[in-house]
mmCIF file of C-alpha atoms and ligand atoms in Angstrom:
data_model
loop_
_atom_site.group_PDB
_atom_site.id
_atom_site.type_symbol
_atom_site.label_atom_id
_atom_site.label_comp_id
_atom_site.label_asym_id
_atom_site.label_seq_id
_atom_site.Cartn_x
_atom_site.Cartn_y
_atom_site.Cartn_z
ATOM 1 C CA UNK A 1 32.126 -0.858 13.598
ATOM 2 C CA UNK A 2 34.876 -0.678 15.742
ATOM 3 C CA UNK A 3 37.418 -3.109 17.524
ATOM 4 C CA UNK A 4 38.925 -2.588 20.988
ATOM 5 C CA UNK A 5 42.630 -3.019 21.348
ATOM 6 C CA UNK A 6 44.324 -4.669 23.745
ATOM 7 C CA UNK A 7 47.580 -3.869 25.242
ATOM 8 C CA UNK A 8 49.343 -6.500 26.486
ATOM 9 C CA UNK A 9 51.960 -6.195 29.237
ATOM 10 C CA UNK A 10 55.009 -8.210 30.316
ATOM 11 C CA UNK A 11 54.678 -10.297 33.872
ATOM 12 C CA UNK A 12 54.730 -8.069 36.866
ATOM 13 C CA UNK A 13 58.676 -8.790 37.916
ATOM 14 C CA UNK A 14 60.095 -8.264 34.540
ATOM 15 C CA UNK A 15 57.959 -4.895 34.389
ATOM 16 C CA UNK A 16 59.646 -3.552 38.132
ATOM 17 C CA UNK A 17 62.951 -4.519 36.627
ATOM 18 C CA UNK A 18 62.454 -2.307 33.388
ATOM 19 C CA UNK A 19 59.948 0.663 34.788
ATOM 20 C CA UNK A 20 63.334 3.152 34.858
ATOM 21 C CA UNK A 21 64.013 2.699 31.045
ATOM 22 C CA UNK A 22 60.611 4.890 29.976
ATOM 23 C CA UNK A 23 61.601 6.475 27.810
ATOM 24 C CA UNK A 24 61.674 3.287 26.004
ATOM 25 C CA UNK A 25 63.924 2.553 22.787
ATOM 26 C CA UNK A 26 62.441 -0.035 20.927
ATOM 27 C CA UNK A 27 64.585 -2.641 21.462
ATOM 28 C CA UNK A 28 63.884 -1.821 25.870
ATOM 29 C CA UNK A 29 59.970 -1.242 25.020
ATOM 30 C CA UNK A 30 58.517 -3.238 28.667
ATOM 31 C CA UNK A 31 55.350 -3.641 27.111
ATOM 32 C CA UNK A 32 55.182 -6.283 24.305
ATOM 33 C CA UNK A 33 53.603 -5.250 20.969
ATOM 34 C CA UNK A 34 50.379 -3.931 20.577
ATOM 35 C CA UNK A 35 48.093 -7.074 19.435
ATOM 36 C CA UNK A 36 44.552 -7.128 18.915
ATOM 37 C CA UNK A 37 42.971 -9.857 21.351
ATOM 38 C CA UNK A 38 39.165 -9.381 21.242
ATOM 39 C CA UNK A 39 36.468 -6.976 19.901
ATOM 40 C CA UNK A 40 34.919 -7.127 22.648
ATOM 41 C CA UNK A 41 33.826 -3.180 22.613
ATOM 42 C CA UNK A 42 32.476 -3.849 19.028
ATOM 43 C CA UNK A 43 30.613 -7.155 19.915
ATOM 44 C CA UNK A 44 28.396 -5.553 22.198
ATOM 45 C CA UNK A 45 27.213 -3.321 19.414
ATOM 46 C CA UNK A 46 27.155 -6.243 17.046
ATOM 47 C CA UNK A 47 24.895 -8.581 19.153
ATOM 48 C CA UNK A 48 22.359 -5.988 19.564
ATOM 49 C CA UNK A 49 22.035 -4.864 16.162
ATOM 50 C CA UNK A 50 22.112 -8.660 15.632
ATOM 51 C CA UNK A 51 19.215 -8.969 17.759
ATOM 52 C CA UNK A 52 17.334 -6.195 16.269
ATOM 53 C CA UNK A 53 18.019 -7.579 12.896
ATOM 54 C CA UNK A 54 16.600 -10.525 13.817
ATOM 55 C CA UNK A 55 13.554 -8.961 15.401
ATOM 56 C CA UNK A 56 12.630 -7.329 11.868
ATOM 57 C CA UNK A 57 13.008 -10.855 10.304
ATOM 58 C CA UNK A 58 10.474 -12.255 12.499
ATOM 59 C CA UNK A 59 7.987 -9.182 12.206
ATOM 60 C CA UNK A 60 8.967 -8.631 8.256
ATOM 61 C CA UNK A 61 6.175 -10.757 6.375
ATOM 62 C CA UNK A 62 6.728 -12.961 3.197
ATOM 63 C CA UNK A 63 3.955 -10.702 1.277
ATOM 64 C CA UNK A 64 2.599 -12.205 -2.381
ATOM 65 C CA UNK A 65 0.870 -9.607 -4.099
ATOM 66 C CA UNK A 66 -1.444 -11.263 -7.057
ATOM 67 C CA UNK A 67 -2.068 -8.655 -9.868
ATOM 68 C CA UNK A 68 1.160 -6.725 -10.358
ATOM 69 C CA UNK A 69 -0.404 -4.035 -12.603
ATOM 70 C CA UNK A 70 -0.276 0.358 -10.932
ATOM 71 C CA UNK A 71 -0.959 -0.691 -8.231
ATOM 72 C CA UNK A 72 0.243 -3.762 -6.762
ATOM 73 C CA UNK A 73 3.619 -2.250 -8.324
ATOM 74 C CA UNK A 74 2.951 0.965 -5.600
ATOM 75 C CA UNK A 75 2.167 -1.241 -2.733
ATOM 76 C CA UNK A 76 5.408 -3.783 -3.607
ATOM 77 C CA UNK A 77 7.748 -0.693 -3.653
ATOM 78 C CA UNK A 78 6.337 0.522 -0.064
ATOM 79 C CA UNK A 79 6.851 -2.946 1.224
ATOM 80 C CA UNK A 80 10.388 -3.677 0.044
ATOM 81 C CA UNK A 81 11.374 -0.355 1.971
ATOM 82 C CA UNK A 82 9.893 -1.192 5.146
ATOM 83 C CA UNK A 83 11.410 -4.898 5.151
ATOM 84 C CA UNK A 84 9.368 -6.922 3.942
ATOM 85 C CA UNK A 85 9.907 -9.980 1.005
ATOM 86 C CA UNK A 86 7.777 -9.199 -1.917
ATOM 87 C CA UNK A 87 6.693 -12.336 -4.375
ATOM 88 C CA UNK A 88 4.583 -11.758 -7.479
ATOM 89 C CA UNK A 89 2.681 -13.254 -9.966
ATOM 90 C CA UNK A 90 0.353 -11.624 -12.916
ATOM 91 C CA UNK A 91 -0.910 -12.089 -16.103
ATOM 92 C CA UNK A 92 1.743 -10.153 -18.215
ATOM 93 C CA UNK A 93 5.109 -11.242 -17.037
ATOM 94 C CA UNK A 94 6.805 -8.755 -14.780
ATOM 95 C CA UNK A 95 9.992 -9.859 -14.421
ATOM 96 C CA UNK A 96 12.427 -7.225 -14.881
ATOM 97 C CA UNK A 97 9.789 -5.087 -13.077
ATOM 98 C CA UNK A 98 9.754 -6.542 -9.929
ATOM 99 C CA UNK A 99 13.865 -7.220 -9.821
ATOM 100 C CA UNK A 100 14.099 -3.198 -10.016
ATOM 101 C CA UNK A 101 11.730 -3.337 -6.987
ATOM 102 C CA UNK A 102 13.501 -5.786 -5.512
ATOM 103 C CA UNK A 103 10.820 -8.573 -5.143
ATOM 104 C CA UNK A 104 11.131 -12.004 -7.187
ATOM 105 C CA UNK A 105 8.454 -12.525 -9.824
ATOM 106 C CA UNK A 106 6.874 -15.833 -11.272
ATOM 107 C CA UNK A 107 4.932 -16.166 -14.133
ATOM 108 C CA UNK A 108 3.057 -19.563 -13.109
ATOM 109 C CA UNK A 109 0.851 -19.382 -9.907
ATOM 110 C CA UNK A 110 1.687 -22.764 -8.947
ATOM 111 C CA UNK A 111 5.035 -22.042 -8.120
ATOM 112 C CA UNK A 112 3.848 -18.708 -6.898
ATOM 113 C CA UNK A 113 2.105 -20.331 -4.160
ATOM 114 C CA UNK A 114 4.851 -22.723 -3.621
ATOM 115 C CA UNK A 115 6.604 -19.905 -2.276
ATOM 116 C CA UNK A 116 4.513 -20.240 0.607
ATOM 117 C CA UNK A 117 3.936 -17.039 1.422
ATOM 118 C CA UNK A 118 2.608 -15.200 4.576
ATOM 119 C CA UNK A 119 -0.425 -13.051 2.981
ATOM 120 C CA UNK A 120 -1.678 -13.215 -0.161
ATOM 121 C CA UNK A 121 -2.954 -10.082 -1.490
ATOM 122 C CA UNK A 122 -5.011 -9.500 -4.528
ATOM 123 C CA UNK A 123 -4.310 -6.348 -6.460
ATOM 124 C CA UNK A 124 -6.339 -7.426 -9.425
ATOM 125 C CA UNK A 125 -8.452 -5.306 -11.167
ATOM 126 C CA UNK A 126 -12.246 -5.412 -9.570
ATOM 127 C CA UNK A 127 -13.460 -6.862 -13.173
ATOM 128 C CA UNK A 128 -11.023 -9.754 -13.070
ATOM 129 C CA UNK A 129 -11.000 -10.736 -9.524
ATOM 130 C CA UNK A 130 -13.245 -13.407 -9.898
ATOM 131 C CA UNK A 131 -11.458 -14.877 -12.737
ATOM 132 C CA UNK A 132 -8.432 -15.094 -11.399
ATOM 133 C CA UNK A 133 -9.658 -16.449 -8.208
ATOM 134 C CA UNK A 134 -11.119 -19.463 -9.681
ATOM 135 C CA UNK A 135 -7.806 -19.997 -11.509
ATOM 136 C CA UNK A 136 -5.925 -19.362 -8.211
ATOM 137 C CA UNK A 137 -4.142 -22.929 -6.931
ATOM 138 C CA UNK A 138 -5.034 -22.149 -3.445
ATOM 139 C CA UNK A 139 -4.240 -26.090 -2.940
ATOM 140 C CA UNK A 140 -0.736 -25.122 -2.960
ATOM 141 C CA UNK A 141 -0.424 -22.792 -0.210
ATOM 142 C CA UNK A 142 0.085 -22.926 3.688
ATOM 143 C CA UNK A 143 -3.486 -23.634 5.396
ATOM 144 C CA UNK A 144 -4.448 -20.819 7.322
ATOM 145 C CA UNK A 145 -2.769 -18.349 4.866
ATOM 146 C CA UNK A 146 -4.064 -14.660 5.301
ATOM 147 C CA UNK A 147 -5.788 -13.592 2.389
ATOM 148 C CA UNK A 148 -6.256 -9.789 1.763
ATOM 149 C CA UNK A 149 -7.517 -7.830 -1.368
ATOM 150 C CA UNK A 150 -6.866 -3.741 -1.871
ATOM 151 C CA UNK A 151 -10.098 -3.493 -4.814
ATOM 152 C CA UNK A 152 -12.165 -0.106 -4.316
ATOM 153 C CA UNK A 153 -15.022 -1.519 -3.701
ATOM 154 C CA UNK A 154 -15.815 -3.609 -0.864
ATOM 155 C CA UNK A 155 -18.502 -6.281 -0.465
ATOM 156 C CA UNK A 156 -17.641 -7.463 -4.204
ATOM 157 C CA UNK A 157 -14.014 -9.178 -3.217
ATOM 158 C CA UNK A 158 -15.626 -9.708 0.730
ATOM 159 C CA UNK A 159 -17.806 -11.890 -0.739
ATOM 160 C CA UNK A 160 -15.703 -13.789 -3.522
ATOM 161 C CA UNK A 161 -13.503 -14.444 -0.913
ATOM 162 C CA UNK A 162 -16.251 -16.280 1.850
ATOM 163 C CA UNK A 163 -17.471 -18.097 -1.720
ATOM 164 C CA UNK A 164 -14.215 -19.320 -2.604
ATOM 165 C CA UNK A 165 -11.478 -19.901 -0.249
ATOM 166 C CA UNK A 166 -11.665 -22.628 2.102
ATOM 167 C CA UNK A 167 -12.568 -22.016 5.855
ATOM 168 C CA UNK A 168 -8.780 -22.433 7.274
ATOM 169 C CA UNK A 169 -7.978 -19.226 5.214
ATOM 170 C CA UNK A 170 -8.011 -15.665 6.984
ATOM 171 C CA UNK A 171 -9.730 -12.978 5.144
ATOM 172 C CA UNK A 172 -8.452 -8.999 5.841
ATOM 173 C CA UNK A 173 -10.183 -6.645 3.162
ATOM 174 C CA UNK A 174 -8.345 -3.609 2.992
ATOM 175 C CA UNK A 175 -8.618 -0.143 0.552
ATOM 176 C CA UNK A 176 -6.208 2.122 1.135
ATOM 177 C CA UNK A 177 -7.948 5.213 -0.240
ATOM 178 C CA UNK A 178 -4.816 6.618 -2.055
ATOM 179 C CA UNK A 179 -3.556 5.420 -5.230
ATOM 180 C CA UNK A 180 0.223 6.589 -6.450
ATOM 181 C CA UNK A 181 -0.651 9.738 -7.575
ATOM 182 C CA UNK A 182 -2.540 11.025 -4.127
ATOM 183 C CA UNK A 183 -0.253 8.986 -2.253
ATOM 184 C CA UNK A 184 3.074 9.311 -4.517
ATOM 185 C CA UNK A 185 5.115 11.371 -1.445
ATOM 186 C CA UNK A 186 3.536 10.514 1.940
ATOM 187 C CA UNK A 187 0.828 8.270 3.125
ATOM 188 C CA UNK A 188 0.481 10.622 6.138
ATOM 189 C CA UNK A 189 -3.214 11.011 7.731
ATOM 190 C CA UNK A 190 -4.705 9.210 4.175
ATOM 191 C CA UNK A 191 -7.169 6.797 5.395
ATOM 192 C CA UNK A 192 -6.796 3.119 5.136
ATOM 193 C CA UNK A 193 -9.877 0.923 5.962
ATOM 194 C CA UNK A 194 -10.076 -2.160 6.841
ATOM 195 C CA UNK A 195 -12.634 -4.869 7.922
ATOM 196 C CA UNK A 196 -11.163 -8.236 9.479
ATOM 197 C CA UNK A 197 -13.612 -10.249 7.942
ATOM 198 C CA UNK A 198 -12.630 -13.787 9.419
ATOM 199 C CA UNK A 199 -8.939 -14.159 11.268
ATOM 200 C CA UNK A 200 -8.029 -17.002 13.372
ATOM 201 C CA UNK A 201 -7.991 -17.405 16.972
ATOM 202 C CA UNK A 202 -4.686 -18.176 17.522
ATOM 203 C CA UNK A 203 -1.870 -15.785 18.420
ATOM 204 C CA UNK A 204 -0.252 -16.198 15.612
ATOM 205 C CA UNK A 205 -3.134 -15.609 13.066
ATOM 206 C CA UNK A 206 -4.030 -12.140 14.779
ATOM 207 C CA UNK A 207 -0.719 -11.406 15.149
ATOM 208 C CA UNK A 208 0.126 -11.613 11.063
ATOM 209 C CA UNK A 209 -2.681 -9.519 10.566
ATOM 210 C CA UNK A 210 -1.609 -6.943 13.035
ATOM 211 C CA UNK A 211 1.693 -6.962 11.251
ATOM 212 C CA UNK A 212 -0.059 -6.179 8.088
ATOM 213 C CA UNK A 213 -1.850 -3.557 9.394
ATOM 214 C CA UNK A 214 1.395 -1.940 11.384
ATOM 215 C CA UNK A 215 2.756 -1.727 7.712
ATOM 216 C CA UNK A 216 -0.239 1.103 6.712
ATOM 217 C CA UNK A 217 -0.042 2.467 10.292
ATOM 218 C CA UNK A 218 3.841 2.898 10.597
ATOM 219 C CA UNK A 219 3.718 4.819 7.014
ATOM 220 C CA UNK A 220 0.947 7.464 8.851
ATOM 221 C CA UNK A 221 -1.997 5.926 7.216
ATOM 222 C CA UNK A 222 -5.336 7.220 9.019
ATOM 223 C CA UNK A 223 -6.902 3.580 10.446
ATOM 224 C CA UNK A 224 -10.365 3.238 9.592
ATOM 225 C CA UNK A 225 -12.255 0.289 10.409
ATOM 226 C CA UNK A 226 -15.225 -0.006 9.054
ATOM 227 C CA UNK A 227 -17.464 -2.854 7.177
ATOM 228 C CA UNK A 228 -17.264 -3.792 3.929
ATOM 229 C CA UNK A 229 -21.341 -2.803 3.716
ATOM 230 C CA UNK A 230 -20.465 0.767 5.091
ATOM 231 C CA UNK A 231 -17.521 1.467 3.669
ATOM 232 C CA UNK A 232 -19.500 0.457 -0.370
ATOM 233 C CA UNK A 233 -22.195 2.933 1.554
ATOM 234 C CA UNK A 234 -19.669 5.535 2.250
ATOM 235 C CA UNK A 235 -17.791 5.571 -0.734
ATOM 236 C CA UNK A 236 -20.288 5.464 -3.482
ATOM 237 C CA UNK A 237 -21.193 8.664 -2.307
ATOM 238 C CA UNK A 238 -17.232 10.221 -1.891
ATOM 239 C CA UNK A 239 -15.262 8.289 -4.182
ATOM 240 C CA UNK A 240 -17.225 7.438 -7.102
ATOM 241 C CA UNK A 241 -18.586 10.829 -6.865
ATOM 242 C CA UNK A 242 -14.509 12.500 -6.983
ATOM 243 C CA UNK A 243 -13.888 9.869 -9.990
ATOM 244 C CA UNK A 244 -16.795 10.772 -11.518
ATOM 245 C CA UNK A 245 -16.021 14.281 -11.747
ATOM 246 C CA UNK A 246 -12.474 14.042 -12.525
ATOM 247 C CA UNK A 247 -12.963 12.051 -15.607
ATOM 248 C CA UNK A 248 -15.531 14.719 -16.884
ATOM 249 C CA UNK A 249 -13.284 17.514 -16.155
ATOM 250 C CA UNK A 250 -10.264 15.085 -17.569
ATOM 251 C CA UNK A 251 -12.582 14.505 -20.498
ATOM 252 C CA UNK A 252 -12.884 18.723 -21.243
ATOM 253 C CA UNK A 253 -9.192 18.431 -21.030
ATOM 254 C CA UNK A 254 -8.902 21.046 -18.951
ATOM 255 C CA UNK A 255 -5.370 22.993 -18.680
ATOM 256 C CA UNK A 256 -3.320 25.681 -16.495
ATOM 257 C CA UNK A 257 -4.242 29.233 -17.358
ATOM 258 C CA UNK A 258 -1.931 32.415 -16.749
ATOM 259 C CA UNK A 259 -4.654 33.236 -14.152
ATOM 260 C CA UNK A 260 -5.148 29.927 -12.762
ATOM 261 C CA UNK A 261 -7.050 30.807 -9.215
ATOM 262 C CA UNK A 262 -6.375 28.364 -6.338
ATOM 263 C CA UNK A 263 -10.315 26.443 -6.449
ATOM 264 C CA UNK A 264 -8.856 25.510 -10.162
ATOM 265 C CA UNK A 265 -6.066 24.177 -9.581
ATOM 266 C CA UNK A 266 -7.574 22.448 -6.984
ATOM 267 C CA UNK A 267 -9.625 21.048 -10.035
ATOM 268 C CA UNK A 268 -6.723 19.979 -11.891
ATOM 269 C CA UNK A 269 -5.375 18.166 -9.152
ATOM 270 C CA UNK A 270 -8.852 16.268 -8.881
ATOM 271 C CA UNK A 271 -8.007 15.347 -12.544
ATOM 272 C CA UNK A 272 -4.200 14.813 -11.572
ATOM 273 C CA UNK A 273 -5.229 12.343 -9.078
ATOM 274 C CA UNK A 274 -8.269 10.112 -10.961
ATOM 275 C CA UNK A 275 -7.938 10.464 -14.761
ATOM 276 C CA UNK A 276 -4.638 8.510 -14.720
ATOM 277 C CA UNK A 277 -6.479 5.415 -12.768
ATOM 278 C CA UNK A 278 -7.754 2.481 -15.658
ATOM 279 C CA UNK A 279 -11.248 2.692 -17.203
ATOM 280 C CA UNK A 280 -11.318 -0.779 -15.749
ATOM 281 C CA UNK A 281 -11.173 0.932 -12.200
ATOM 282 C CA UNK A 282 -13.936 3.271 -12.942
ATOM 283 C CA UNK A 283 -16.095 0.885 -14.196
ATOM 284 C CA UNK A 284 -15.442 -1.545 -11.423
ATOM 285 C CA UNK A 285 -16.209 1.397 -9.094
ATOM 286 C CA UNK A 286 -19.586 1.239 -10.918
ATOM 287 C CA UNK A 287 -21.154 -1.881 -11.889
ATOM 288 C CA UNK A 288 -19.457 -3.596 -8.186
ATOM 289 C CA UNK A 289 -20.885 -1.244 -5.611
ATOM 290 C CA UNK A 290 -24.749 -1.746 -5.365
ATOM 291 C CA UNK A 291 -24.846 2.088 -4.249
ATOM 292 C CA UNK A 292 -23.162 3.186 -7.057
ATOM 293 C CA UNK A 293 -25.543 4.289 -9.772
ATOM 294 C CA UNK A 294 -27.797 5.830 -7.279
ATOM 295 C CA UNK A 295 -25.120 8.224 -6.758
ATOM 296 C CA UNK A 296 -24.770 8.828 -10.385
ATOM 297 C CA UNK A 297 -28.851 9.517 -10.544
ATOM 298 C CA UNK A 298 -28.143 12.165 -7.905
ATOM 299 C CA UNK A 299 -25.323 13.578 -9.915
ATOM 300 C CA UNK A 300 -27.041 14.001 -13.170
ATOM 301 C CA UNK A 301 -30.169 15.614 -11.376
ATOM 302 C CA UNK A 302 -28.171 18.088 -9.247
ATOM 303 C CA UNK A 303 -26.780 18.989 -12.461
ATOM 304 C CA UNK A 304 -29.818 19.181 -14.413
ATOM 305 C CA UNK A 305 -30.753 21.479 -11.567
ATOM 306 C CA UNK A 306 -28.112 23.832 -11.938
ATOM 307 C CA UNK A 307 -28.242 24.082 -15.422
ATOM 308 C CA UNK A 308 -32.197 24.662 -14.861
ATOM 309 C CA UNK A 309 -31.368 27.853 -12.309
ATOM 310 C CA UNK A 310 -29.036 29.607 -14.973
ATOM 311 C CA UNK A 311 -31.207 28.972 -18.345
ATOM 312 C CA UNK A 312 -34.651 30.198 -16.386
ATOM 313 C CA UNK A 313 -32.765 33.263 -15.060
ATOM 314 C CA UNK A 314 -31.533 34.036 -18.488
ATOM 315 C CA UNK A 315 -34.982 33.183 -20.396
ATOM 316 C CA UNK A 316 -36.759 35.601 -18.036
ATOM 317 C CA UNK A 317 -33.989 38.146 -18.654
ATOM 318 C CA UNK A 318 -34.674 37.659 -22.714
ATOM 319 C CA UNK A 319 -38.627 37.589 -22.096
ATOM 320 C CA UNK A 320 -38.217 41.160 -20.433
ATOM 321 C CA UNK A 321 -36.145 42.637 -23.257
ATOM 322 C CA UNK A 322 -37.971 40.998 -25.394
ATOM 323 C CA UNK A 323 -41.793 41.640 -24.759
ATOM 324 C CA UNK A 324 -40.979 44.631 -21.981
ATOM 325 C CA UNK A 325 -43.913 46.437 -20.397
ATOM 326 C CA UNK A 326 -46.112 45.211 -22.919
ATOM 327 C CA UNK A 327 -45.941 41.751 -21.713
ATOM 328 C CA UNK A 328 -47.657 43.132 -18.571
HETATM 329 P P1 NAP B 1 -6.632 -1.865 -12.570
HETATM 330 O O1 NAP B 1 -6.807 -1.617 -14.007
HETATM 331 O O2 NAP B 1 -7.818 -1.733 -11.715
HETATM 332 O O3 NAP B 1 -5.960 -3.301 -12.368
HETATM 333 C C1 NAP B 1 -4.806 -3.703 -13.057
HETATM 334 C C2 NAP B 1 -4.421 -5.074 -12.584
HETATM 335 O O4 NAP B 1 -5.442 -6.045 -12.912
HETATM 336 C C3 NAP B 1 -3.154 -5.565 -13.243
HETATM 337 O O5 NAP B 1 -2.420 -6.259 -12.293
HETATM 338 C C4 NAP B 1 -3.654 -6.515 -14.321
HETATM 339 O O6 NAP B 1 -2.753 -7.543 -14.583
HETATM 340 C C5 NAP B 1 -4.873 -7.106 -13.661
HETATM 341 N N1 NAP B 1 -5.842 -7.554 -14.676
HETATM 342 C C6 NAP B 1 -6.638 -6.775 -15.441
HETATM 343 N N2 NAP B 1 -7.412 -7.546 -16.245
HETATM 344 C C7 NAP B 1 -7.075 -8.828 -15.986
HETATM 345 C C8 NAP B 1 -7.526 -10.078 -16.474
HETATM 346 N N3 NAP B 1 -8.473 -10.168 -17.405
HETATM 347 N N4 NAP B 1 -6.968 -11.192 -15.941
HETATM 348 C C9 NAP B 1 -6.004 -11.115 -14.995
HETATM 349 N N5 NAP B 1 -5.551 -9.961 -14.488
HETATM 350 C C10 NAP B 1 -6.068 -8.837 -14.978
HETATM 351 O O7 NAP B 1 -5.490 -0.827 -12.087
HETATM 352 P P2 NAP B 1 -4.719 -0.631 -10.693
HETATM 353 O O8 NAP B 1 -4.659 0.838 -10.512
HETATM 354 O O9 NAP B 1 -3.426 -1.386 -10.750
HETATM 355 O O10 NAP B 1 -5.662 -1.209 -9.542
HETATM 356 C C11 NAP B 1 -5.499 -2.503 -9.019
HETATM 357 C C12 NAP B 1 -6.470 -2.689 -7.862
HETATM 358 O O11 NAP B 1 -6.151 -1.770 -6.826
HETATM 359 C C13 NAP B 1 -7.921 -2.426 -8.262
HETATM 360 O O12 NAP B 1 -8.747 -3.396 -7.684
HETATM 361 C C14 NAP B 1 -8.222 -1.060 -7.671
HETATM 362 O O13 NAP B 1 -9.587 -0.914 -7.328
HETATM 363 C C15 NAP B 1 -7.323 -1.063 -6.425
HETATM 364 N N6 NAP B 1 -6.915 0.251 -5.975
HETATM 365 C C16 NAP B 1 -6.383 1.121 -6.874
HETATM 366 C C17 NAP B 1 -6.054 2.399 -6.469
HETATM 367 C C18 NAP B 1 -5.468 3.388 -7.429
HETATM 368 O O14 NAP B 1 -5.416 4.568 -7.093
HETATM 369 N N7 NAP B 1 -4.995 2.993 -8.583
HETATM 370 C C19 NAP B 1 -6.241 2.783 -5.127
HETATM 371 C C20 NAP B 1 -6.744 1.850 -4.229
HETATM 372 C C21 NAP B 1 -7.083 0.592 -4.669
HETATM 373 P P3 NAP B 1 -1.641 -7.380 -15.740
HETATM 374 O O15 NAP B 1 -0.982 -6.060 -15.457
HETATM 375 O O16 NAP B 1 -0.769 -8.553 -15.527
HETATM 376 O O17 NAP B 1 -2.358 -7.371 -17.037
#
């Protein structure tokens, strides 16, 4: 920042009467000492950086983020960088946790919600959702406070929410599809659904929710939207289906070779990227999407089918050795 400096000069006559004495000793100087009078150049800049800081404060949100486990740590961090205020509450206190991430924790809901935040978003685990939904002192917020949830699965928390919270509540469901090991350096074309389940007419209703959803965007988040029905359809199939997988392989504890070729280390990045995720997650994925274990079914039989093709081959190999021409 810097300030402009005026020179001012002596009146106009006593100037004339002095202009042949440049140059000027100082005691002769005709201009009186160099003063600063304004910062005016410097004020300029000021106002408008002013004015933009004040622009973030009314777009940054006032976010409370219930669960404050892997996740809802991941999201906080992301937040905090692009402006936003963070609160937190969760079942194991998180104190020191959420200081280094520069959002203010409580250990009692009640005075979480006292806080008054902008969006409340649930980043429980899918098994405890409801739990900690009918312990939630919803009482104590704002009305008309935007609830949002980030589970995996999607008609699970849709519906919890039209169960539990009262009608002057919005409801956003979001799953970003990245977790902080696939989404540890960039969010950049990683898809983020979403399904505005019930937001308020007014301005400022859809406008907090657009906010919300400029957070994902602005970060390069692919915007999907897409209903909470399709997207349990859609992902049963995909995600479950990558979990799956990667806990078996994480299960053979798989490991770089020497001759690692690049389809297996794709493998061990599947691993990488699901095995570290709770057993609470995978289960969730599970027993809370309907489409789930008709997925697995499909799994176990293409596999069965596989394993079929390679044992036939090799029994009709053995038969031939075995028996020869005379089997003929
Ligand atoms: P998680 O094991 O699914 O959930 C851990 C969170 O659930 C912690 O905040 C934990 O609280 C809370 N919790 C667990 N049991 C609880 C109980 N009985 N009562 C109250 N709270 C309980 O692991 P996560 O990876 O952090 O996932 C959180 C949510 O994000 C899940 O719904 C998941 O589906 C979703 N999600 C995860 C990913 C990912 O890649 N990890 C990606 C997208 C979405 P405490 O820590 O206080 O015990």
């Amino acid at each position: 920042m810097g300030f402009s400096v005026c020179v001012s000069r002596a009146p106009l006559a006593e100037r004339r009467s002095l202009s042949h004495l440049i140059p000027y000793s100082s005691k002769q100087r005709p201009f009186r000492s160099l003063r600063i009078r304004a910062i005016d150049a410097a004020q300029a800049f000021d106002s408008e950086t002013r004015q933009k800081e004040s622009l973030e404060k009314r777009k940054a949100l006032k976010i409370g983020v219930v669960g404050f486990g892997n996740f809802g740590q991941f999201l906080t961090k992301r937040f905090v960088e692009s402006g936003h205020r963070v609160i937190a509450t969760s079942r194991t206190n998180y104190s020191e946790t959420a200081k280094n991430l520069g959002a203010s924790f409580f250990c009692d809901a009640d005075d979480f919600c006292e806080e008054h935040p902008d969006v409340v978003i649930f980043c429980t685990s899918i098994l405890s959702l409801e739990a900690t939904m009918q312990a939630f002192p919803f009482q104590r917020l704002r009305r008309n406070t935007l609830f949002c949830d980030v589970l995996s699965v999607k008609q699970f928390p849709k519906q919890l929410f039209l169960r539990y919270l009262p009608e002057h509540f919005d409801v956003l469901c979001l799953h970003p599809m990245f977790g902080p090991d696939s989404g540890k350096e960039s969010w950049k074309d990683l898809p983020l659904v979403y399904d505005r389940v019930r937001i308020g007419s007014e301005d400022s209703r859809s406008d907090r929710c657009a906010r919300l959803l400029q957070f994902f965007e602005l970060r390069g988040c692919r915007m999907v939207e897409m209903s909470c029905e399709e997207h349990d359809r859609q992902a049963a199939s995909s995600q479950f289906i990558t979990h799956t997988v990667g806990r078996m392989l994480g299960t053979m504890e798989l490991a770089e070779t020497t001759i690692s070729t690049k389809g297996f280390q794709s493998l061990l990045s599947l691993v990488d990227n699901t095995y570290h995720d709770s057993f609470d997650l995978y289960y969730g994925l599970f027993v809370y999407n309907e489409n789930a274990s008709a997925e697995l079914a499909r799994l176990e039989l293409a596999f069965d089918q596989v394993k079929g093709q390679l044992f036939r081959r090799l029994h009709e190999l053995i038969r031939s050795q075995q028996f020869g021409d005379s089997s003929r």
